[in-house]
Coordinates of C-alpha atoms in Angstrom, one line a residue:
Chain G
X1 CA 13.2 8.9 29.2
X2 CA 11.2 6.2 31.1
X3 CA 11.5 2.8 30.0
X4 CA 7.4 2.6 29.3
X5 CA 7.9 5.3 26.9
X6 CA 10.9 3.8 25.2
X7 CA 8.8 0.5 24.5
X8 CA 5.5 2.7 23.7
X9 CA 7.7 4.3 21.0
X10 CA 8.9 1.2 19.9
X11 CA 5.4 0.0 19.4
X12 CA 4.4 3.3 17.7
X13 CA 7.5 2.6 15.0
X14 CA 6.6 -0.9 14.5
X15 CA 3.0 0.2 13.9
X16 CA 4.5 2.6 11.3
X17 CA 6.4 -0.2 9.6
X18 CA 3.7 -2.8 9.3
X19 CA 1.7 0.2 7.8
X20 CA 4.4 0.9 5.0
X21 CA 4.5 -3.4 4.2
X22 CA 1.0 -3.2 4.2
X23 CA 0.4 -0.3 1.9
X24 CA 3.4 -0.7 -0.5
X25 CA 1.1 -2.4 -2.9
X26 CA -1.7 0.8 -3.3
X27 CA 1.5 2.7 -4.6
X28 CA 2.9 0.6 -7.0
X29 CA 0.5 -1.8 -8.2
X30 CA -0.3 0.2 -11.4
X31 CA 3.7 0.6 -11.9
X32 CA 4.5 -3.0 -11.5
X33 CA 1.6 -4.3 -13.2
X34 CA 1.9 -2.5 -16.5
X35 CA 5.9 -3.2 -16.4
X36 CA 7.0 0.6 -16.3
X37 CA 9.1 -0.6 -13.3
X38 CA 10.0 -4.5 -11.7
X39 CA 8.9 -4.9 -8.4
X40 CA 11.9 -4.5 -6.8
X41 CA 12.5 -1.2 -8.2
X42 CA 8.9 -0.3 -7.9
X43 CA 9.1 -0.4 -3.8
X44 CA 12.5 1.4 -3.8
X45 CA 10.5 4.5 -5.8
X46 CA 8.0 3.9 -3.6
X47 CA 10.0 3.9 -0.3
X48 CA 11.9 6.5 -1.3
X49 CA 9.0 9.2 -1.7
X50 CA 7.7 8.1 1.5
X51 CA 10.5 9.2 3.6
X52 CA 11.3 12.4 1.5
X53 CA 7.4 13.4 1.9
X54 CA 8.9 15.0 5.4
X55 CA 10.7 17.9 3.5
X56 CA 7.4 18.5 1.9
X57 CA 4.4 18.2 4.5
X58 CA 4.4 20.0 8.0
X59 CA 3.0 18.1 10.8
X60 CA -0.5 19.2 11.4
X61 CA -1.9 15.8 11.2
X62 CA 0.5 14.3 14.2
X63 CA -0.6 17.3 15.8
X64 CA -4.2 16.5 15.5
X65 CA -3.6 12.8 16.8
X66 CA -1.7 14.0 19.5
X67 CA -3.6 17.0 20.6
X68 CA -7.2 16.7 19.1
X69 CA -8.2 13.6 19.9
X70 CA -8.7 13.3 23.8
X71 CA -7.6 15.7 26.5
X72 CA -3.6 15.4 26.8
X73 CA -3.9 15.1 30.8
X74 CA -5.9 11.4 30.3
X75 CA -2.6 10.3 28.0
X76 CA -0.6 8.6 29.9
X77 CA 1.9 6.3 28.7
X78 CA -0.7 3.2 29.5
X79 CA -3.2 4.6 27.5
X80 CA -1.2 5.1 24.5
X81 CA 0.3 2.1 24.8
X82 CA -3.4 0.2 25.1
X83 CA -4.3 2.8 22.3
X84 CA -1.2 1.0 20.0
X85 CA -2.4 -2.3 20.9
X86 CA -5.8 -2.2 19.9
X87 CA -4.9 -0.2 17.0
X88 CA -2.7 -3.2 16.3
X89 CA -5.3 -6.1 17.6
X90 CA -7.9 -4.8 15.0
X91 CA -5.0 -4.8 11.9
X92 CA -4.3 -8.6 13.0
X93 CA -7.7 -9.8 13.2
X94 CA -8.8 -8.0 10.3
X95 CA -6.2 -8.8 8.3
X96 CA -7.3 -12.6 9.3
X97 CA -10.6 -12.1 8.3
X98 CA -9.5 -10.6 5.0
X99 CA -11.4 -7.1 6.0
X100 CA -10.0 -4.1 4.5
X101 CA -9.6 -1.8 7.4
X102 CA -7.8 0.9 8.2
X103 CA -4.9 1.0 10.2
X104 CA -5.3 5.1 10.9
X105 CA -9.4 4.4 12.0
X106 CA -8.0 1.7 14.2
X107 CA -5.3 4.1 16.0
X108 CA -7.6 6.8 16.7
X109 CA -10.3 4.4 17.8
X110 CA -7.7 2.6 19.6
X111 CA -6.9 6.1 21.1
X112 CA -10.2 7.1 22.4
X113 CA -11.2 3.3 23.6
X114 CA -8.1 3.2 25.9
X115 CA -9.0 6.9 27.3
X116 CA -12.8 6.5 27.9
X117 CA -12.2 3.1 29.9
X118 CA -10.0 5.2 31.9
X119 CA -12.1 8.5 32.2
X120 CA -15.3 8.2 30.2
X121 CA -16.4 10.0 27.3
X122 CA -15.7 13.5 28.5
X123 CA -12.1 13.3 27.5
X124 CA -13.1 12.7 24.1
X125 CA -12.7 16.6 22.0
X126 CA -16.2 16.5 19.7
X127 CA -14.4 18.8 17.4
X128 CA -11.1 16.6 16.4
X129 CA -13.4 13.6 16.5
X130 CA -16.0 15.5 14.1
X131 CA -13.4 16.7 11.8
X132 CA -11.7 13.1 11.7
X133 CA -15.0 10.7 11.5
X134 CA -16.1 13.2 8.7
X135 CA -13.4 12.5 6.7
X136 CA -13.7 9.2 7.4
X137 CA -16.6 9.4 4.7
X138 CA -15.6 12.5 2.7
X139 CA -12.0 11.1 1.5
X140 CA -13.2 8.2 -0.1
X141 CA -15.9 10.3 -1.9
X142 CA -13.2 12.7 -2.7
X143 CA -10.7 9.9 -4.7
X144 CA -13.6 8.9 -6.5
X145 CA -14.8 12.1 -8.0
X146 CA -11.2 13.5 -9.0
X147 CA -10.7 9.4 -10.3
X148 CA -13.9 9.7 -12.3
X149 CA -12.7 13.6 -13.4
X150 CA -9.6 12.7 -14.4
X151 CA -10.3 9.7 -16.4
X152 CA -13.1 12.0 -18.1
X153 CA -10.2 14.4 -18.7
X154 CA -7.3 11.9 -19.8
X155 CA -10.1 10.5 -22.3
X156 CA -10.9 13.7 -23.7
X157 CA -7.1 15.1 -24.3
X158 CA -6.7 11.7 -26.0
X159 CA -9.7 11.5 -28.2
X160 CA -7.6 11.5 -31.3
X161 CA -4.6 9.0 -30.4
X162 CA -5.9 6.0 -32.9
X163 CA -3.0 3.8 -31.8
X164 CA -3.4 2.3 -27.6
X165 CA 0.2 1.3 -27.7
X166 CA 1.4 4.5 -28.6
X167 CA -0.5 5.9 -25.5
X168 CA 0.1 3.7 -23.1
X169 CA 3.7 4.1 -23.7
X170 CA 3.6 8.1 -23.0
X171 CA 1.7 7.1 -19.9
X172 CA 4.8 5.4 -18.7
X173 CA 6.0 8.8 -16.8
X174 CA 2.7 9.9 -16.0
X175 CA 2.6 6.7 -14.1
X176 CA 5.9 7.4 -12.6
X177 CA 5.3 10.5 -11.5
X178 CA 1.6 9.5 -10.2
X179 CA 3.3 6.7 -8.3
X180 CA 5.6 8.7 -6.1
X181 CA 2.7 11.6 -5.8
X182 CA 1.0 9.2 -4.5
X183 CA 4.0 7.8 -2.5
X184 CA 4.4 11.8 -1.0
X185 CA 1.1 11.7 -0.1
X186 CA 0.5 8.2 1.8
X187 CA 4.7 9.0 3.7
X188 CA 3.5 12.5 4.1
X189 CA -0.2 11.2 5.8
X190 CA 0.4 8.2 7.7
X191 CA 3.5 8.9 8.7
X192 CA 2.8 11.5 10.8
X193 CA -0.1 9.4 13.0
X194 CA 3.2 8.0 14.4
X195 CA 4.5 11.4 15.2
X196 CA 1.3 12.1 16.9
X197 CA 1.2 9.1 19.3
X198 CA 5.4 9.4 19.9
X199 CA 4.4 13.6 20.3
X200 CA 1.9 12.5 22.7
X201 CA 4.4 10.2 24.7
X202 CA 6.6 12.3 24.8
X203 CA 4.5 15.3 26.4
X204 CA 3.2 12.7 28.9
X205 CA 6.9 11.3 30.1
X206 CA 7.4 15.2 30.9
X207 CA 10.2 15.2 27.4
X208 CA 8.3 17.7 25.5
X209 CA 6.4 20.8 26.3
X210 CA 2.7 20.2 25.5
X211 CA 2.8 23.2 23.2
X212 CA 6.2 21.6 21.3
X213 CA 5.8 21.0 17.7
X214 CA 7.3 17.4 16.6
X215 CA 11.3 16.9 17.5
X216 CA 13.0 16.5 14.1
X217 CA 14.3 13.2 14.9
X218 CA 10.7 11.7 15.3
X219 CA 9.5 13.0 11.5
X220 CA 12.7 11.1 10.6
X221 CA 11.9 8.3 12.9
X222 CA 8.7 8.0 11.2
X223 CA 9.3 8.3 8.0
X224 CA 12.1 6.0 8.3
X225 CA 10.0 3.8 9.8
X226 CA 7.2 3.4 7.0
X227 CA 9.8 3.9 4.2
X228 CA 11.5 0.5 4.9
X229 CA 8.3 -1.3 5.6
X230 CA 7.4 -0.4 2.2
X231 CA 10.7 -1.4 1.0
X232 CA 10.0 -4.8 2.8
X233 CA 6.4 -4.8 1.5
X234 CA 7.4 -6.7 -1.8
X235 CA 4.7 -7.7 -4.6
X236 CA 2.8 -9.7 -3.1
X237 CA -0.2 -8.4 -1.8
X238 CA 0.0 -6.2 -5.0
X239 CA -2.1 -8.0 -6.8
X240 CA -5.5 -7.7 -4.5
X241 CA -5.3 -4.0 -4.6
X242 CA -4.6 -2.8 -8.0
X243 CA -6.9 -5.4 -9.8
X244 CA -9.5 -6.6 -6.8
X245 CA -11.7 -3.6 -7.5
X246 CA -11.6 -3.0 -11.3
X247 CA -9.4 -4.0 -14.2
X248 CA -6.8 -0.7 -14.2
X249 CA -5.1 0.2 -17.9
X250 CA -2.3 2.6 -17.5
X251 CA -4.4 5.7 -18.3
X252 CA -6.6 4.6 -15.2
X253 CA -3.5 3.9 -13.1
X254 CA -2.4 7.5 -13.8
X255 CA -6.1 9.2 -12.9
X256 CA -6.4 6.8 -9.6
X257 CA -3.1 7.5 -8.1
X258 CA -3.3 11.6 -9.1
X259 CA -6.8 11.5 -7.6
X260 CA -5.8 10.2 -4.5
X261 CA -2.5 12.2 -4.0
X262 CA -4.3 15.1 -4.5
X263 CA -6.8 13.8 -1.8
X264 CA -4.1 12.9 0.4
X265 CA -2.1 16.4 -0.2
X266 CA -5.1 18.4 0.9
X267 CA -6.0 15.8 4.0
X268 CA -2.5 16.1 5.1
X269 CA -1.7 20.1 4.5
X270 CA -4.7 20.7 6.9
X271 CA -4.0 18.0 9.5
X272 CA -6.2 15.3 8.6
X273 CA -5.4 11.9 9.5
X274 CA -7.3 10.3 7.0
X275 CA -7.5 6.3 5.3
X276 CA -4.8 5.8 2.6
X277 CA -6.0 2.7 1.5
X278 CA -9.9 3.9 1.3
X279 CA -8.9 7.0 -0.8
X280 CA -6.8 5.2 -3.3
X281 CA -9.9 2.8 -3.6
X282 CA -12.6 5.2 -4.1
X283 CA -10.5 6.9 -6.7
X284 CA -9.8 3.2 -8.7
X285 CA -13.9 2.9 -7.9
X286 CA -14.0 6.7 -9.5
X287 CA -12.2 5.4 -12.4
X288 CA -14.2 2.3 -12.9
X289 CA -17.0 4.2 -12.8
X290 CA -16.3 6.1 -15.8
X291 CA -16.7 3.0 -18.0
X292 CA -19.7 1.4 -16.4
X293 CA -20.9 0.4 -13.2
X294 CA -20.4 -3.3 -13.9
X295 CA -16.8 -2.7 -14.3
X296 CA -16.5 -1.9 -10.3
X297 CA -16.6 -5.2 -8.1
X298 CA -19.0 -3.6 -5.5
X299 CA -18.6 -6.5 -3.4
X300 CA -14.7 -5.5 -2.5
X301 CA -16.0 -1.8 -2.3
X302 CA -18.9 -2.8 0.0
X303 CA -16.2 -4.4 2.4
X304 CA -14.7 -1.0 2.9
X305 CA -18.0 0.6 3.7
X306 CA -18.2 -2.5 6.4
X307 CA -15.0 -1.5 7.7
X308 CA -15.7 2.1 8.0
X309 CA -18.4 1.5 10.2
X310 CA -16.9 -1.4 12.5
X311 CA -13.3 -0.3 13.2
X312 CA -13.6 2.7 15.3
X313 CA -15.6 0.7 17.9
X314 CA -13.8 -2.1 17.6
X315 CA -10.2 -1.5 17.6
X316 CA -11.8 1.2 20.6
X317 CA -13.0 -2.4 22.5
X318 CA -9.5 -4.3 22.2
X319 CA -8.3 -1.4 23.4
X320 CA -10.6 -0.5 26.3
X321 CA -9.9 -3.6 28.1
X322 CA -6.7 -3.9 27.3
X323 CA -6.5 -0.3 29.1
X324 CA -8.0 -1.7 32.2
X325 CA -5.7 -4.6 32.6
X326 CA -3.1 -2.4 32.2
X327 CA -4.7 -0.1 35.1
X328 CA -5.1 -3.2 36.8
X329 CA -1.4 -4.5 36.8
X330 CA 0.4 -1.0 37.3
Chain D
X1 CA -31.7 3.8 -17.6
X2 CA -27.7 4.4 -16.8
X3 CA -27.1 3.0 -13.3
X4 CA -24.9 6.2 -12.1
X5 CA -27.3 8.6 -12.4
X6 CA -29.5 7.2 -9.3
X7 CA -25.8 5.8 -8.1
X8 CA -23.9 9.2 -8.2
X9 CA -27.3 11.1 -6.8
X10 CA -27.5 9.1 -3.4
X11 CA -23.8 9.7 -2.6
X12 CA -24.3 13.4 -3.4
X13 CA -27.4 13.0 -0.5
X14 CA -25.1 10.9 1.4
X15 CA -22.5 13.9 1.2
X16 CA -25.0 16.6 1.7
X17 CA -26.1 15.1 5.0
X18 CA -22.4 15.2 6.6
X19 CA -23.0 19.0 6.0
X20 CA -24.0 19.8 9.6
X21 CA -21.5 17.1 11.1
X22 CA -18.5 18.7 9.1
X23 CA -16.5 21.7 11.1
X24 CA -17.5 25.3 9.8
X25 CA -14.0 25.6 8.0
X26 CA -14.2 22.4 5.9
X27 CA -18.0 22.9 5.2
X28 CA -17.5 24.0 1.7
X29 CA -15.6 20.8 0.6
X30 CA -18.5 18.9 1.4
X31 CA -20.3 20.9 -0.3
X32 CA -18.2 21.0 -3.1
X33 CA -18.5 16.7 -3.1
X34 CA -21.9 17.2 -2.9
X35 CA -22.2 19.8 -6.0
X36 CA -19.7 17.4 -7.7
X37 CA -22.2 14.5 -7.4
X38 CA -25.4 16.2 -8.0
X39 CA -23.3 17.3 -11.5
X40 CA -22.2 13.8 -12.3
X41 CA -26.0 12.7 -12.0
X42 CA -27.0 15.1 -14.1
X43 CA -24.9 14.8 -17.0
X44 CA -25.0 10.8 -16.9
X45 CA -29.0 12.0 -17.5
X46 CA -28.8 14.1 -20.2
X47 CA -25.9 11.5 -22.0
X48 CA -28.5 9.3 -21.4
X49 CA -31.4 10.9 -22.6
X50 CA -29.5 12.7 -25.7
X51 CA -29.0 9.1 -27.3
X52 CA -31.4 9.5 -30.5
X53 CA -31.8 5.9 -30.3
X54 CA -33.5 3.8 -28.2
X55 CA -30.8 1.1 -28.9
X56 CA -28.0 3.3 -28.2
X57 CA -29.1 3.8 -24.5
X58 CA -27.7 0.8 -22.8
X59 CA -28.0 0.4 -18.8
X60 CA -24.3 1.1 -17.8

């Protein structure tokens, strides 16, 4: 293996990492903050689901990063590697500017921004694109209506239970379970947009055939990867997710995190790469939307919407120039 | 008037319009969103409406 694919892998695993510290909070912020588990033990259930989510999903969505995004022959290591860094560029500056992006946008937008400055938009594959900037939309959408359903639900099966305490304390391993569903889902998801971009490296270096499904030590790579930056993701930035969007009670905890597993379950078991962090968020906006309107702090949810629309093109830009200097120096 | 009934109607247009964008074997799930939507709207209308009294029908 060539050195520039050893360092664009690296890259990939540290992307995969910083994606697991980012997101540990969306899986555990209902667990932590309604004391079914301390933080501490709340990231190790956490962590732990997302590396075990190999033995459950296959890898269709690495294979649609890898293969459905642009033409193979335009990705060369360079243009992965200037794919990476805009995908990463975009994280840090929005991350600066307190925008709540997505990392998986960013890496396909970083994607196609490196291979058009190289080729143009003819290497871009409508249909991938299509099926990806769709979803971009639908999966939010999605969370919210099986949030708002399952709230709906959860209120009806309980209509009779006089005593809250006694409730919410029977909710404790629904939470649990929800937690690590949802845990499955985001290891099982975003996990594999790693395996894509190492798959792709790996068919450009000449390692791989470019029919090859994923070698079995990247899905543990991967899921390796995200699993400790979840462990390493800590309480923290907890705090902005589960409560910066609507006030969550336990029942709510349990109908956001099942709505967006299920989401996340479907996106994944037909090779979807879609936004983790958008489709927990619709479903919490789902479930504050049961109650009222006025419960959901549309200003947070109209961020989202804002980062939709702006991260494609612009982790696409860092990464576009970053592909011709790289052109440039090689 | 309950805000989610306009609210939950223009996503289910919003989701109707990626109809044509969306690849022939996902079509029905937006569809299905869409559906979803339309249904939320409606029965936020008729919860709405069905409150006897005036005072009861407060603009969530």
């Amino acid at each position: 293996m060539t050195a520039g694919a050893i360092v664009v892998i690296a890259f990939a695993l540290a992307f995969d990492f910083t994606n697991g510290f980012h997101d540990a909070a969306n899986s555990i912020a209902t667990v932590v903050s309604t004391r079914v588990l301390s933080p501490r033990l709340a990231v190790v259930w956490a962590a732990v689901f997302n590396f075990i989510a190999f033995l459950v999903f296959k890898t269709e969505v690495a294979n649609t990063i890898a293969k459905d995004v642009v033409v193979q022959s335009i990705l060369s290591e360079g243009v992965i590697f200037a794919g990476l860094v805009g995908a990463i560029g975009w994280n840090l500056l929005t991350f600066g500017l307190g925008l709540p992006t997505s990392s998986s946008h960013a890496l396909v937008g970083g994607i196609a921004g490196a291979a058009i400055a190289r080729a143009g938009t003819g290497v871009l594959i409508g249909e991938g694109l299509g099926k990806i900037g769709v979803f971009i939309v639908l999966s939010p959408l999605i969370g919210m209506a099986l949030g708002l359903i399952l709230t709906v639900l959860m209120q009806w099966l309980f209509r009779r239970v006089r005593r809250v305490e006694r409730l919410n304390r029977r909710l404790r391993g629904g939470q649990l379970l929800s937690a690590a569903a949802f845990s499955l889902g985001h290891g099982g998801n975003d996990a594999q947009k790693t395996m894509g971009i190492i798959l792709a490296v790996l068919i450009a270096s000449g390692q791989v055939a470019a029919e090859h499904d994923v070698p079995l030590w990247v899905v543990l790579a991967a899921h390796a990867a995200i699993g400790l930056g979840t462990l390493m993701g800590g309480w923290r930035i907890v705090k902005t997710m589960g409560f910066g969007i609507t006030k969550l009670q336990p029942a709510g905890g349990v109908a956001a995190e099942t709505g967006a597993a299920l989401t996340l379950f479907f996106a994944s078991a037909n090779g979807i790469p879609v936004s983790t962090t958008h489709t927990i968020t619709g479903a919490i906006v789902g479930v504050g939307a049961s109650r009222r309107l006025g419960a959901v702090r549309w200003r947070v949810a109209g961020r989202v919407v804002w980062a939709w629309i702006i991260t494609i093109p612009g982790a696409g830009l860092i990464a576009a120039v970053t592909s011709l200097i790289v052109r440039g120096l090689s | 008037m309950d805000r989610r009934v306009p609210f939950f109607a223009v996503v289910s247009a919003v989701t109707l319009g990626l109809v044509p964008f969306t690849p022939d074997r996902f079509a029905w799930v937006a569809w299905t969103v869409a559906i979803t939507y339309a249904v939320f709207s409606l029965a936020y209308l008729l919860n709405y409406l069905s409150a006897t009294d005036p005072s009861e029908r407060s603009d969530r």
